[in-house]
Amino acid sequence: MICRPTIGFAAFLLATAAIAAEPRPGAAPAAAVSPPIASAPTVAATPAQLALARTIVVDSGIASSFRLIIPQYLEQIALSVTRTRPEMVPDLNLVLAAVRPEFDKKVEEMIDSAAQLYTQRFSPKELEDVAAFFKSASGRKYVGMQPLLMSDMFVAMQAWSQKISVDMMTRVREEMRKKGHEL
């Protein structure tokens, strides 16, 4: 998975969740590590709640992250096809340009799905509070700073994860040595 620090906080969270969900060779099943999270009861949202949640998805920058996926996938298709068939570049560019609007519209489906999820996890009052935050000056600044913060956090996280990996293995080796095992 390629992490793109400029795609926004929402995409970072989605990528992190996807990475966390991937099975690791030799890793214990997730259920053995932590208890499952109880899912929220499904309650039919009112049209007003869905509209408010949709506003949150858009104003928070999450929708922008969804919108970035379409050109990235089209670019991947172009690279994949033209790597072995460079003679197709002109026609493929025309086709990709022609199909893009069709797939741009599909982003709305994901925005609606995300809004539905918000209505399942937040009360009507909480939706109002969150929407108000993203409309506020601080909320707008928060959204505007996300790309910079994610870029900074990506760099910090790489260094941190490298260090923690080494430190963790060192500690496991120490503890296993106490039990008579050399790793």
PDB file of C-alpha atoms in Angstrom:
ATOM      1  CA  MET A   1       0.000   0.000   0.000  1.00  0.00           C
ATOM      2  CA  ILE A   2       1.372   3.446  -0.898  1.00  0.00           C
ATOM      3  CA  CYS A   3       0.747   6.095   1.716  1.00  0.00           C
ATOM      4  CA  ARG A   4       0.211   9.539   0.255  1.00  0.00           C
ATOM      5  CA  PRO A   5       0.546  12.110   3.044  1.00  0.00           C
ATOM      6  CA  THR A   6      -1.251  14.820   1.077  1.00  0.00           C
ATOM      7  CA  ILE A   7      -4.545  12.975   0.618  1.00  0.00           C
ATOM      8  CA  GLY A   8      -5.987  14.131   3.894  1.00  0.00           C
ATOM      9  CA  PHE A   9      -6.682  12.903   7.350  1.00  0.00           C
ATOM     10  CA  ALA A  10      -9.675  10.799   6.368  1.00  0.00           C
ATOM     11  CA  ALA A  11      -7.707   8.878   3.785  1.00  0.00           C
ATOM     12  CA  PHE A  12      -4.923   8.435   6.312  1.00  0.00           C
ATOM     13  CA  LEU A  13      -7.425   6.934   8.737  1.00  0.00           C
ATOM     14  CA  LEU A  14      -8.888   4.722   6.028  1.00  0.00           C
ATOM     15  CA  ALA A  15      -5.436   3.549   4.988  1.00  0.00           C
ATOM     16  CA  THR A  16      -4.486   2.910   8.614  1.00  0.00           C
ATOM     17  CA  ALA A  17      -7.645   0.896   9.130  1.00  0.00           C
ATOM     18  CA  ALA A  18      -6.966  -1.105   5.982  1.00  0.00           C
ATOM     19  CA  ILE A  19      -3.400  -1.812   7.089  1.00  0.00           C
ATOM     20  CA  ALA A  20      -4.589  -2.824  10.551  1.00  0.00           C
ATOM     21  CA  ALA A  21      -7.158  -5.166   9.028  1.00  0.00           C
ATOM     22  CA  GLU A  22      -4.616  -6.958   6.824  1.00  0.00           C
ATOM     23  CA  PRO A  23      -3.598 -10.339   8.232  1.00  0.00           C
ATOM     24  CA  ARG A  24       0.071 -10.630   9.110  1.00  0.00           C
ATOM     25  CA  PRO A  25       1.965 -13.884   8.597  1.00  0.00           C
ATOM     26  CA  GLY A  26       2.250 -15.636  11.943  1.00  0.00           C
ATOM     27  CA  ALA A  27       0.140 -13.021  13.692  1.00  0.00           C
ATOM     28  CA  ALA A  28      -2.564 -13.980  16.118  1.00  0.00           C
ATOM     29  CA  PRO A  29      -6.098 -13.337  14.919  1.00  0.00           C
ATOM     30  CA  ALA A  30      -7.348  -9.887  15.866  1.00  0.00           C
ATOM     31  CA  ALA A  31     -10.037 -11.365  18.112  1.00  0.00           C
ATOM     32  CA  ALA A  32      -7.322 -13.016  20.195  1.00  0.00           C
ATOM     33  CA  VAL A  33      -5.561  -9.697  20.666  1.00  0.00           C
ATOM     34  CA  SER A  34      -8.484  -7.470  21.504  1.00  0.00           C
ATOM     35  CA  PRO A  35     -12.193  -7.923  22.005  1.00  0.00           C
ATOM     36  CA  PRO A  36     -14.413  -7.074  19.060  1.00  0.00           C
ATOM     37  CA  ILE A  37     -15.947  -3.631  19.041  1.00  0.00           C
ATOM     38  CA  ALA A  38     -19.696  -3.779  19.421  1.00  0.00           C
ATOM     39  CA  SER A  39     -21.406  -2.267  16.439  1.00  0.00           C
ATOM     40  CA  ALA A  40     -23.823   0.553  16.935  1.00  0.00           C
ATOM     41  CA  PRO A  41     -27.488  -0.279  16.704  1.00  0.00           C
ATOM     42  CA  THR A  42     -28.900   0.596  13.315  1.00  0.00           C
ATOM     43  CA  VAL A  43     -31.547   3.284  13.603  1.00  0.00           C
ATOM     44  CA  ALA A  44     -33.175   4.822  10.581  1.00  0.00           C
ATOM     45  CA  ALA A  45     -31.841   8.326  10.171  1.00  0.00           C
ATOM     46  CA  THR A  46     -34.104  11.178   9.279  1.00  0.00           C
ATOM     47  CA  PRO A  47     -33.456  13.046   6.033  1.00  0.00           C
ATOM     48  CA  ALA A  48     -32.319  16.034   8.136  1.00  0.00           C
ATOM     49  CA  GLN A  49     -29.786  13.879  10.012  1.00  0.00           C
ATOM     50  CA  LEU A  50     -28.478  12.436   6.753  1.00  0.00           C
ATOM     51  CA  ALA A  51     -28.141  15.907   5.260  1.00  0.00           C
ATOM     52  CA  LEU A  52     -26.264  17.129   8.334  1.00  0.00           C
ATOM     53  CA  ALA A  53     -23.993  14.083   8.308  1.00  0.00           C
ATOM     54  CA  ARG A  54     -23.356  14.591   4.595  1.00  0.00           C
ATOM     55  CA  THR A  55     -22.354  18.185   5.330  1.00  0.00           C
ATOM     56  CA  ILE A  56     -19.881  16.890   7.920  1.00  0.00           C
ATOM     57  CA  VAL A  57     -18.381  14.443   5.429  1.00  0.00           C
ATOM     58  CA  VAL A  58     -17.893  17.274   2.925  1.00  0.00           C
ATOM     59  CA  ASP A  59     -16.810  20.029   5.335  1.00  0.00           C
ATOM     60  CA  SER A  60     -14.380  17.758   7.216  1.00  0.00           C
ATOM     61  CA  GLY A  61     -12.430  17.012   4.044  1.00  0.00           C
ATOM     62  CA  ILE A  62     -13.337  13.327   3.999  1.00  0.00           C
ATOM     63  CA  ALA A  63     -15.222  13.709   0.715  1.00  0.00           C
ATOM     64  CA  SER A  64     -12.119  15.269  -0.852  1.00  0.00           C
ATOM     65  CA  SER A  65     -10.207  12.140   0.052  1.00  0.00           C
ATOM     66  CA  PHE A  66     -12.849  10.010  -1.656  1.00  0.00           C
ATOM     67  CA  ARG A  67     -12.638  12.229  -4.740  1.00  0.00           C
ATOM     68  CA  LEU A  68      -8.889  11.659  -5.023  1.00  0.00           C
ATOM     69  CA  ILE A  69      -9.388   7.926  -5.464  1.00  0.00           C
ATOM     70  CA  ILE A  70     -10.909   8.181  -8.951  1.00  0.00           C
ATOM     71  CA  PRO A  71      -7.952   9.921 -10.657  1.00  0.00           C
ATOM     72  CA  GLN A  72      -5.511   7.691  -8.772  1.00  0.00           C
ATOM     73  CA  TYR A  73      -7.236   4.535 -10.033  1.00  0.00           C
ATOM     74  CA  LEU A  74      -7.398   5.893 -13.572  1.00  0.00           C
ATOM     75  CA  GLU A  75      -3.692   6.686 -13.375  1.00  0.00           C
ATOM     76  CA  GLN A  76      -2.967   3.152 -12.169  1.00  0.00           C
ATOM     77  CA  ILE A  77      -4.931   1.718 -15.095  1.00  0.00           C
ATOM     78  CA  ALA A  78      -3.037   3.948 -17.516  1.00  0.00           C
ATOM     79  CA  LEU A  79       0.332   2.921 -16.113  1.00  0.00           C
ATOM     80  CA  SER A  80      -0.598  -0.742 -16.089  1.00  0.00           C
ATOM     81  CA  VAL A  81      -1.881  -0.819 -19.658  1.00  0.00           C
ATOM     82  CA  THR A  82       0.689   1.446 -21.270  1.00  0.00           C
ATOM     83  CA  ARG A  83       3.643  -0.244 -19.606  1.00  0.00           C
ATOM     84  CA  THR A  84       3.217  -3.208 -21.952  1.00  0.00           C
ATOM     85  CA  ARG A  85       1.202  -1.505 -24.706  1.00  0.00           C
ATOM     86  CA  PRO A  86       2.622   2.009 -25.242  1.00  0.00           C
ATOM     87  CA  GLU A  87       0.934   2.252 -28.643  1.00  0.00           C
ATOM     88  CA  MET A  88      -2.419   2.503 -26.813  1.00  0.00           C
ATOM     89  CA  VAL A  89      -1.619   5.784 -25.041  1.00  0.00           C
ATOM     90  CA  PRO A  90      -3.651   8.110 -27.303  1.00  0.00           C
ATOM     91  CA  ASP A  91      -6.772   5.930 -27.358  1.00  0.00           C
ATOM     92  CA  LEU A  92      -6.493   5.034 -23.692  1.00  0.00           C
ATOM     93  CA  ASN A  93      -6.251   8.724 -22.736  1.00  0.00           C
ATOM     94  CA  LEU A  94      -9.465   9.385 -24.659  1.00  0.00           C
ATOM     95  CA  VAL A  95     -11.232   6.455 -22.987  1.00  0.00           C
ATOM     96  CA  LEU A  96     -10.066   7.428 -19.508  1.00  0.00           C
ATOM     97  CA  ALA A  97     -11.250  11.001 -20.044  1.00  0.00           C
ATOM     98  CA  ALA A  98     -14.604   9.710 -21.295  1.00  0.00           C
ATOM     99  CA  VAL A  99     -15.243   7.343 -18.359  1.00  0.00           C
ATOM    100  CA  ARG A 100     -14.017   9.639 -15.610  1.00  0.00           C
ATOM    101  CA  PRO A 101     -17.304  11.605 -15.209  1.00  0.00           C
ATOM    102  CA  GLU A 102     -19.167   8.314 -14.752  1.00  0.00           C
ATOM    103  CA  PHE A 103     -16.876   7.343 -11.891  1.00  0.00           C
ATOM    104  CA  ASP A 104     -16.708  10.842 -10.423  1.00  0.00           C
ATOM    105  CA  LYS A 105     -20.470  10.492  -9.836  1.00  0.00           C
ATOM    106  CA  LYS A 106     -19.841   7.297  -7.868  1.00  0.00           C
ATOM    107  CA  VAL A 107     -18.047   9.340  -5.233  1.00  0.00           C
ATOM    108  CA  GLU A 108     -21.458  10.634  -4.195  1.00  0.00           C
ATOM    109  CA  GLU A 109     -22.420   7.058  -3.302  1.00  0.00           C
ATOM    110  CA  MET A 110     -19.489   6.857  -0.887  1.00  0.00           C
ATOM    111  CA  ILE A 111     -20.311  10.250   0.588  1.00  0.00           C
ATOM    112  CA  ASP A 112     -23.868   9.033   1.207  1.00  0.00           C
ATOM    113  CA  SER A 113     -22.555   5.815   2.773  1.00  0.00           C
ATOM    114  CA  ALA A 114     -20.233   7.768   5.039  1.00  0.00           C
ATOM    115  CA  ALA A 115     -23.096  10.064   6.049  1.00  0.00           C
ATOM    116  CA  GLN A 116     -25.189   7.019   6.930  1.00  0.00           C
ATOM    117  CA  LEU A 117     -22.353   5.726   9.101  1.00  0.00           C
ATOM    118  CA  TYR A 118     -22.139   9.064  10.896  1.00  0.00           C
ATOM    119  CA  THR A 119     -25.848   8.942  11.692  1.00  0.00           C
ATOM    120  CA  GLN A 120     -25.335   5.508  13.222  1.00  0.00           C
ATOM    121  CA  ARG A 121     -22.497   6.626  15.489  1.00  0.00           C
ATOM    122  CA  PHE A 122     -23.568  10.147  16.462  1.00  0.00           C
ATOM    123  CA  SER A 123     -26.709  11.446  18.075  1.00  0.00           C
ATOM    124  CA  PRO A 124     -28.577  14.278  16.346  1.00  0.00           C
ATOM    125  CA  LYS A 125     -27.108  16.747  18.878  1.00  0.00           C
ATOM    126  CA  GLU A 126     -23.589  15.441  18.287  1.00  0.00           C
ATOM    127  CA  LEU A 127     -24.055  15.757  14.528  1.00  0.00           C
ATOM    128  CA  GLU A 128     -25.063  19.386  15.042  1.00  0.00           C
ATOM    129  CA  ASP A 129     -22.007  20.015  17.246  1.00  0.00           C
ATOM    130  CA  VAL A 130     -19.608  18.399  14.796  1.00  0.00           C
ATOM    131  CA  ALA A 131     -21.131  20.260  11.842  1.00  0.00           C
ATOM    132  CA  ALA A 132     -20.838  23.534  13.764  1.00  0.00           C
ATOM    133  CA  PHE A 133     -17.174  22.837  14.468  1.00  0.00           C
ATOM    134  CA  PHE A 134     -16.360  22.324  10.788  1.00  0.00           C
ATOM    135  CA  LYS A 135     -18.235  25.540   9.910  1.00  0.00           C
ATOM    136  CA  SER A 136     -16.261  27.489  12.542  1.00  0.00           C
ATOM    137  CA  ALA A 137     -12.973  29.275  11.862  1.00  0.00           C
ATOM    138  CA  SER A 138     -11.124  26.657  13.919  1.00  0.00           C
ATOM    139  CA  GLY A 139     -12.800  23.835  12.030  1.00  0.00           C
ATOM    140  CA  ARG A 140     -11.947  25.347   8.651  1.00  0.00           C
ATOM    141  CA  LYS A 141      -8.345  25.847   9.792  1.00  0.00           C
ATOM    142  CA  TYR A 142      -8.242  22.240  11.005  1.00  0.00           C
ATOM    143  CA  VAL A 143      -9.337  20.984   7.586  1.00  0.00           C
ATOM    144  CA  GLY A 144      -6.908  23.317   5.811  1.00  0.00           C
ATOM    145  CA  MET A 145      -3.998  22.155   7.954  1.00  0.00           C
ATOM    146  CA  GLN A 146      -4.696  18.439   7.490  1.00  0.00           C
ATOM    147  CA  PRO A 147      -2.368  17.954   4.502  1.00  0.00           C
ATOM    148  CA  LEU A 148       0.545  19.622   6.308  1.00  0.00           C
ATOM    149  CA  LEU A 149      -0.165  17.814   9.557  1.00  0.00           C
ATOM    150  CA  MET A 150      -0.480  14.463   7.792  1.00  0.00           C
ATOM    151  CA  SER A 151       2.780  15.023   5.971  1.00  0.00           C
ATOM    152  CA  ASP A 152       4.511  15.906   9.250  1.00  0.00           C
ATOM    153  CA  MET A 153       2.878  12.986  11.057  1.00  0.00           C
ATOM    154  CA  PHE A 154       3.804  10.593   8.260  1.00  0.00           C
ATOM    155  CA  VAL A 155       7.486  11.477   8.673  1.00  0.00           C
ATOM    156  CA  ALA A 156       7.242  11.310  12.479  1.00  0.00           C
ATOM    157  CA  MET A 157       5.341   8.031  12.331  1.00  0.00           C
ATOM    158  CA  GLN A 158       7.941   6.403  10.098  1.00  0.00           C
ATOM    159  CA  ALA A 159      10.727   7.239  12.554  1.00  0.00           C
ATOM    160  CA  TRP A 160       8.586   6.250  15.542  1.00  0.00           C
ATOM    161  CA  SER A 161       7.483   2.935  14.041  1.00  0.00           C
ATOM    162  CA  GLN A 162      11.064   2.031  13.101  1.00  0.00           C
ATOM    163  CA  LYS A 163      12.263   2.778  16.621  1.00  0.00           C
ATOM    164  CA  ILE A 164       9.395   0.974  18.311  1.00  0.00           C
ATOM    165  CA  SER A 165       9.942  -2.080  16.093  1.00  0.00           C
ATOM    166  CA  VAL A 166      13.616  -2.304  17.089  1.00  0.00           C
ATOM    167  CA  ASP A 167      12.863  -1.597  20.773  1.00  0.00           C
ATOM    168  CA  MET A 168      10.087  -4.186  20.829  1.00  0.00           C
ATOM    169  CA  MET A 169      12.237  -6.903  19.300  1.00  0.00           C
ATOM    170  CA  THR A 170      15.043  -6.095  21.732  1.00  0.00           C
ATOM    171  CA  ARG A 171      12.669  -6.456  24.698  1.00  0.00           C
ATOM    172  CA  VAL A 172      11.159  -9.692  23.374  1.00  0.00           C
ATOM    173  CA  ARG A 173      14.649 -11.119  22.885  1.00  0.00           C
ATOM    174  CA  GLU A 174      15.550 -10.141  26.469  1.00  0.00           C
ATOM    175  CA  GLU A 175      12.446 -11.777  27.874  1.00  0.00           C
ATOM    176  CA  MET A 176      12.868 -14.911  25.757  1.00  0.00           C
ATOM    177  CA  ARG A 177      16.523 -15.140  26.848  1.00  0.00           C
ATOM    178  CA  LYS A 178      15.274 -15.204  30.466  1.00  0.00           C
ATOM    179  CA  LYS A 179      13.186 -18.223  29.510  1.00  0.00           C
ATOM    180  CA  GLY A 180      16.182 -19.975  27.951  1.00  0.00           C
ATOM    181  CA  HIS A 181      15.511 -19.112  24.281  1.00  0.00           C
ATOM    182  CA  GLU A 182      17.777 -17.257  21.863  1.00  0.00           C
ATOM    183  CA  LEU A 183      16.102 -15.375  19.056  1.00  0.00           C
TER     184      LEU A 183
END
